[in-house]
């Protein structure tokens, strides 16, 4: 499994400024980052893994890097891929596909064979963002621009389109 030390060594080898922050208390999933480190959910980056079942072919797994404040829904991922059946991946699938502990998947060092999408709502600025490291006691802090430069995935729009027109039902003849 990936951990903070592996991420730290990889970032040092790539000469990227970062910090591995020791948490004041252990976390069980990335959703706990904002309250644990007093950061805005928009500044916390996480990875959600989905299982996709196309009409033809075998099921496959995709991952989405996104701000904790705006998690992508299965419908948005299904619309992006043009498939109907998309569900959150089960923990053992996440562990196998990412080599991270489920709930603590970081955006770096993901396997090359894992299809990866990056939510375009992630700000490419110089402010710090925080992400899980696969460990319950540590989090990665680095500039958002550096993180987005290092993550190898396709940037996509995962906003679910709103229906056009009125949603109000009107009886015929009125």
mmCIF file of C-alpha atoms in Angstrom:
data_model
loop_
_atom_site.group_PDB
_atom_site.id
_atom_site.type_symbol
_atom_site.label_atom_id
_atom_site.label_comp_id
_atom_site.label_asym_id
_atom_site.label_seq_id
_atom_site.Cartn_x
_atom_site.Cartn_y
_atom_site.Cartn_z
ATOM 1 C CA UNK A 1 0.000 0.000 0.000
ATOM 2 C CA UNK A 2 1.082 3.565 -0.721
ATOM 3 C CA UNK A 3 1.974 5.762 2.227
ATOM 4 C CA UNK A 4 3.256 9.222 3.112
ATOM 5 C CA UNK A 5 6.903 8.156 2.909
ATOM 6 C CA UNK A 6 6.519 6.856 -0.666
ATOM 7 C CA UNK A 7 4.817 10.108 -1.694
ATOM 8 C CA UNK A 8 7.468 12.198 0.094
ATOM 9 C CA UNK A 9 10.326 10.356 -1.633
ATOM 10 C CA UNK A 10 8.660 10.649 -5.047
ATOM 11 C CA UNK A 11 8.088 14.398 -4.612
ATOM 12 C CA UNK A 12 11.688 14.887 -3.440
ATOM 13 C CA UNK A 13 12.932 13.026 -6.515
ATOM 14 C CA UNK A 14 10.868 15.398 -8.670
ATOM 15 C CA UNK A 15 12.065 18.430 -6.662
ATOM 16 C CA UNK A 16 8.537 19.536 -5.771
ATOM 17 C CA UNK A 17 8.026 21.690 -2.697
ATOM 18 C CA UNK A 18 5.576 19.971 -0.340
ATOM 19 C CA UNK A 19 4.943 19.150 3.276
ATOM 20 C CA UNK A 20 3.794 15.973 4.968
ATOM 21 C CA UNK A 21 1.685 17.189 7.867
ATOM 22 C CA UNK A 22 1.260 15.051 10.967
ATOM 23 C CA UNK A 23 -2.413 15.097 11.974
ATOM 24 C CA UNK A 24 -3.504 15.883 15.537
ATOM 25 C CA UNK A 25 -5.746 12.807 15.469
ATOM 26 C CA UNK A 26 -6.121 9.874 13.083
ATOM 27 C CA UNK A 27 -8.669 10.012 10.277
ATOM 28 C CA UNK A 28 -10.553 7.127 8.697
ATOM 29 C CA UNK A 29 -11.320 8.848 5.397
ATOM 30 C CA UNK A 30 -10.486 12.002 3.448
ATOM 31 C CA UNK A 31 -13.923 13.438 4.277
ATOM 32 C CA UNK A 32 -12.564 14.205 7.755
ATOM 33 C CA UNK A 33 -9.738 16.447 6.494
ATOM 34 C CA UNK A 34 -11.494 19.844 6.707
ATOM 35 C CA UNK A 35 -12.404 19.511 10.368
ATOM 36 C CA UNK A 36 -9.114 17.828 11.317
ATOM 37 C CA UNK A 37 -6.782 20.431 9.762
ATOM 38 C CA UNK A 38 -9.162 23.425 9.754
ATOM 39 C CA UNK A 39 -9.127 23.775 5.971
ATOM 40 C CA UNK A 40 -11.934 24.689 3.611
ATOM 41 C CA UNK A 41 -13.401 21.662 1.778
ATOM 42 C CA UNK A 42 -12.549 23.430 -1.502
ATOM 43 C CA UNK A 43 -8.841 23.198 -0.534
ATOM 44 C CA UNK A 44 -8.999 19.472 0.254
ATOM 45 C CA UNK A 45 -8.420 17.195 -2.738
ATOM 46 C CA UNK A 46 -9.594 13.616 -2.739
ATOM 47 C CA UNK A 47 -10.030 10.702 -5.115
ATOM 48 C CA UNK A 48 -13.278 8.851 -5.667
ATOM 49 C CA UNK A 49 -13.221 5.484 -7.395
ATOM 50 C CA UNK A 50 -16.149 4.195 -9.445
ATOM 51 C CA UNK A 51 -17.028 0.808 -10.897
ATOM 52 C CA UNK A 52 -18.408 1.154 -14.421
ATOM 53 C CA UNK A 53 -20.457 -1.493 -16.213
ATOM 54 C CA UNK A 54 -20.807 -0.776 -19.940
ATOM 55 C CA UNK A 55 -23.532 -2.412 -22.013
ATOM 56 C CA UNK A 56 -20.940 -4.438 -23.873
ATOM 57 C CA UNK A 57 -17.667 -5.578 -22.382
ATOM 58 C CA UNK A 58 -16.276 -6.091 -18.940
ATOM 59 C CA UNK A 59 -16.689 -3.870 -15.913
ATOM 60 C CA UNK A 60 -13.843 -1.481 -15.276
ATOM 61 C CA UNK A 61 -12.761 1.025 -12.646
ATOM 62 C CA UNK A 62 -12.145 4.770 -13.026
ATOM 63 C CA UNK A 63 -10.902 7.337 -10.534
ATOM 64 C CA UNK A 64 -11.784 11.012 -10.224
ATOM 65 C CA UNK A 65 -9.583 13.625 -8.523
ATOM 66 C CA UNK A 66 -11.805 16.390 -7.161
ATOM 67 C CA UNK A 67 -12.266 18.951 -4.405
ATOM 68 C CA UNK A 68 -13.891 17.467 -1.331
ATOM 69 C CA UNK A 69 -16.527 20.217 -1.548
ATOM 70 C CA UNK A 70 -17.817 18.993 -4.934
ATOM 71 C CA UNK A 71 -17.832 15.210 -5.140
ATOM 72 C CA UNK A 72 -18.818 13.847 -8.538
ATOM 73 C CA UNK A 73 -21.916 11.709 -8.648
ATOM 74 C CA UNK A 74 -22.245 8.431 -10.509
ATOM 75 C CA UNK A 75 -24.617 10.150 -12.976
ATOM 76 C CA UNK A 76 -21.949 12.692 -13.939
ATOM 77 C CA UNK A 77 -19.359 9.965 -14.477
ATOM 78 C CA UNK A 78 -21.878 7.876 -16.409
ATOM 79 C CA UNK A 79 -22.695 10.850 -18.630
ATOM 80 C CA UNK A 80 -19.016 11.504 -19.239
ATOM 81 C CA UNK A 81 -18.361 7.890 -20.245
ATOM 82 C CA UNK A 82 -21.654 7.340 -22.028
ATOM 83 C CA UNK A 83 -22.692 4.416 -19.837
ATOM 84 C CA UNK A 84 -25.717 3.851 -17.644
ATOM 85 C CA UNK A 85 -24.363 1.808 -14.772
ATOM 86 C CA UNK A 86 -21.858 3.536 -12.516
ATOM 87 C CA UNK A 87 -21.504 2.987 -8.778
ATOM 88 C CA UNK A 88 -19.062 3.872 -6.057
ATOM 89 C CA UNK A 89 -16.413 1.188 -5.870
ATOM 90 C CA UNK A 90 -16.400 -1.157 -2.906
ATOM 91 C CA UNK A 91 -13.461 -0.901 -0.489
ATOM 92 C CA UNK A 92 -11.642 -4.017 -1.716
ATOM 93 C CA UNK A 93 -11.931 -2.764 -5.319
ATOM 94 C CA UNK A 94 -10.507 0.636 -4.312
ATOM 95 C CA UNK A 95 -7.611 -1.026 -2.478
ATOM 96 C CA UNK A 96 -6.758 -3.265 -5.437
ATOM 97 C CA UNK A 97 -7.164 -0.569 -8.130
ATOM 98 C CA UNK A 98 -5.255 2.232 -6.381
ATOM 99 C CA UNK A 99 -2.817 0.506 -4.005
ATOM 100 C CA UNK A 100 -4.090 2.895 -1.317
ATOM 101 C CA UNK A 101 -6.309 2.209 1.673
ATOM 102 C CA UNK A 102 -9.955 2.842 0.783
ATOM 103 C CA UNK A 103 -11.064 6.266 2.009
ATOM 104 C CA UNK A 104 -7.487 7.558 2.101
ATOM 105 C CA UNK A 105 -6.649 7.525 -1.617
ATOM 106 C CA UNK A 106 -4.268 10.287 -2.631
ATOM 107 C CA UNK A 107 -4.060 11.813 -6.119
ATOM 108 C CA UNK A 108 -0.368 10.957 -6.617
ATOM 109 C CA UNK A 109 1.285 7.628 -7.462
ATOM 110 C CA UNK A 110 -1.877 6.086 -8.846
ATOM 111 C CA UNK A 111 -1.278 3.165 -11.228
ATOM 112 C CA UNK A 112 -0.809 4.117 -14.890
ATOM 113 C CA UNK A 113 -3.442 1.604 -15.993
ATOM 114 C CA UNK A 114 -6.152 3.261 -13.844
ATOM 115 C CA UNK A 115 -8.218 5.677 -15.972
ATOM 116 C CA UNK A 116 -8.043 9.017 -14.149
ATOM 117 C CA UNK A 117 -10.185 12.121 -14.545
ATOM 118 C CA UNK A 118 -9.538 15.501 -12.934
ATOM 119 C CA UNK A 119 -12.530 17.642 -12.038
ATOM 120 C CA UNK A 120 -12.130 21.054 -13.677
ATOM 121 C CA UNK A 121 -13.409 22.710 -10.483
ATOM 122 C CA UNK A 122 -9.972 22.200 -8.929
ATOM 123 C CA UNK A 123 -8.316 25.609 -8.876
ATOM 124 C CA UNK A 124 -4.890 25.757 -10.512
ATOM 125 C CA UNK A 125 -3.578 28.432 -8.170
ATOM 126 C CA UNK A 126 -0.558 28.805 -5.918
ATOM 127 C CA UNK A 127 -2.470 28.307 -2.682
ATOM 128 C CA UNK A 128 -1.953 25.071 -0.743
ATOM 129 C CA UNK A 129 -4.245 22.085 -1.069
ATOM 130 C CA UNK A 130 -4.388 19.076 1.201
ATOM 131 C CA UNK A 131 -4.837 15.437 0.280
ATOM 132 C CA UNK A 132 -4.747 12.024 1.874
ATOM 133 C CA UNK A 133 -1.572 9.957 1.786
ATOM 134 C CA UNK A 134 -2.974 6.506 2.452
ATOM 135 C CA UNK A 135 -2.185 6.910 6.133
ATOM 136 C CA UNK A 136 -4.497 7.810 8.995
ATOM 137 C CA UNK A 137 -1.961 10.116 10.685
ATOM 138 C CA UNK A 138 -0.544 12.171 7.791
ATOM 139 C CA UNK A 139 -1.723 14.483 5.020
ATOM 140 C CA UNK A 140 0.055 16.023 2.035
ATOM 141 C CA UNK A 141 0.164 19.800 1.619
ATOM 142 C CA UNK A 142 1.378 21.394 -1.611
ATOM 143 C CA UNK A 143 0.512 24.138 -4.075
ATOM 144 C CA UNK A 144 -2.566 23.336 -6.162
ATOM 145 C CA UNK A 145 -0.741 24.193 -9.384
ATOM 146 C CA UNK A 146 2.063 21.753 -8.561
ATOM 147 C CA UNK A 147 -0.409 18.994 -7.753
ATOM 148 C CA UNK A 148 -2.334 19.486 -10.980
ATOM 149 C CA UNK A 149 0.916 19.487 -12.950
ATOM 150 C CA UNK A 150 1.894 16.117 -11.459
ATOM 151 C CA UNK A 151 -1.439 14.325 -11.736
ATOM 152 C CA UNK A 152 -1.646 12.492 -15.031
ATOM 153 C CA UNK A 153 -5.286 12.442 -15.995
ATOM 154 C CA UNK A 154 -7.793 14.093 -18.264
ATOM 155 C CA UNK A 155 -9.427 17.298 -17.003
ATOM 156 C CA UNK A 156 -13.196 17.064 -17.398
ATOM 157 C CA UNK A 157 -16.411 18.897 -16.518
ATOM 158 C CA UNK A 158 -18.328 16.752 -14.025
ATOM 159 C CA UNK A 159 -21.219 19.110 -13.390
ATOM 160 C CA UNK A 160 -24.515 17.351 -13.959
ATOM 161 C CA UNK A 161 -26.410 19.357 -16.597
ATOM 162 C CA UNK A 162 -29.614 20.878 -15.354
ATOM 163 C CA UNK A 163 -32.795 19.997 -17.238
ATOM 164 C CA UNK A 164 -33.956 22.681 -19.638
ATOM 165 C CA UNK A 165 -37.328 24.310 -19.293
ATOM 166 C CA UNK A 166 -39.709 24.175 -16.407
ATOM 167 C CA UNK A 167 -40.013 21.159 -14.167
ATOM 168 C CA UNK A 168 -43.579 22.101 -13.313
ATOM 169 C CA UNK A 169 -46.213 19.658 -14.515
ATOM 170 C CA UNK A 170 -49.206 21.204 -16.253
ATOM 171 C CA UNK A 171 -52.346 19.263 -17.026
ATOM 172 C CA UNK A 172 -53.371 19.202 -20.709
ATOM 173 C CA UNK A 173 -55.874 21.894 -21.618
ATOM 174 C CA UNK A 174 -54.774 24.389 -19.003
#
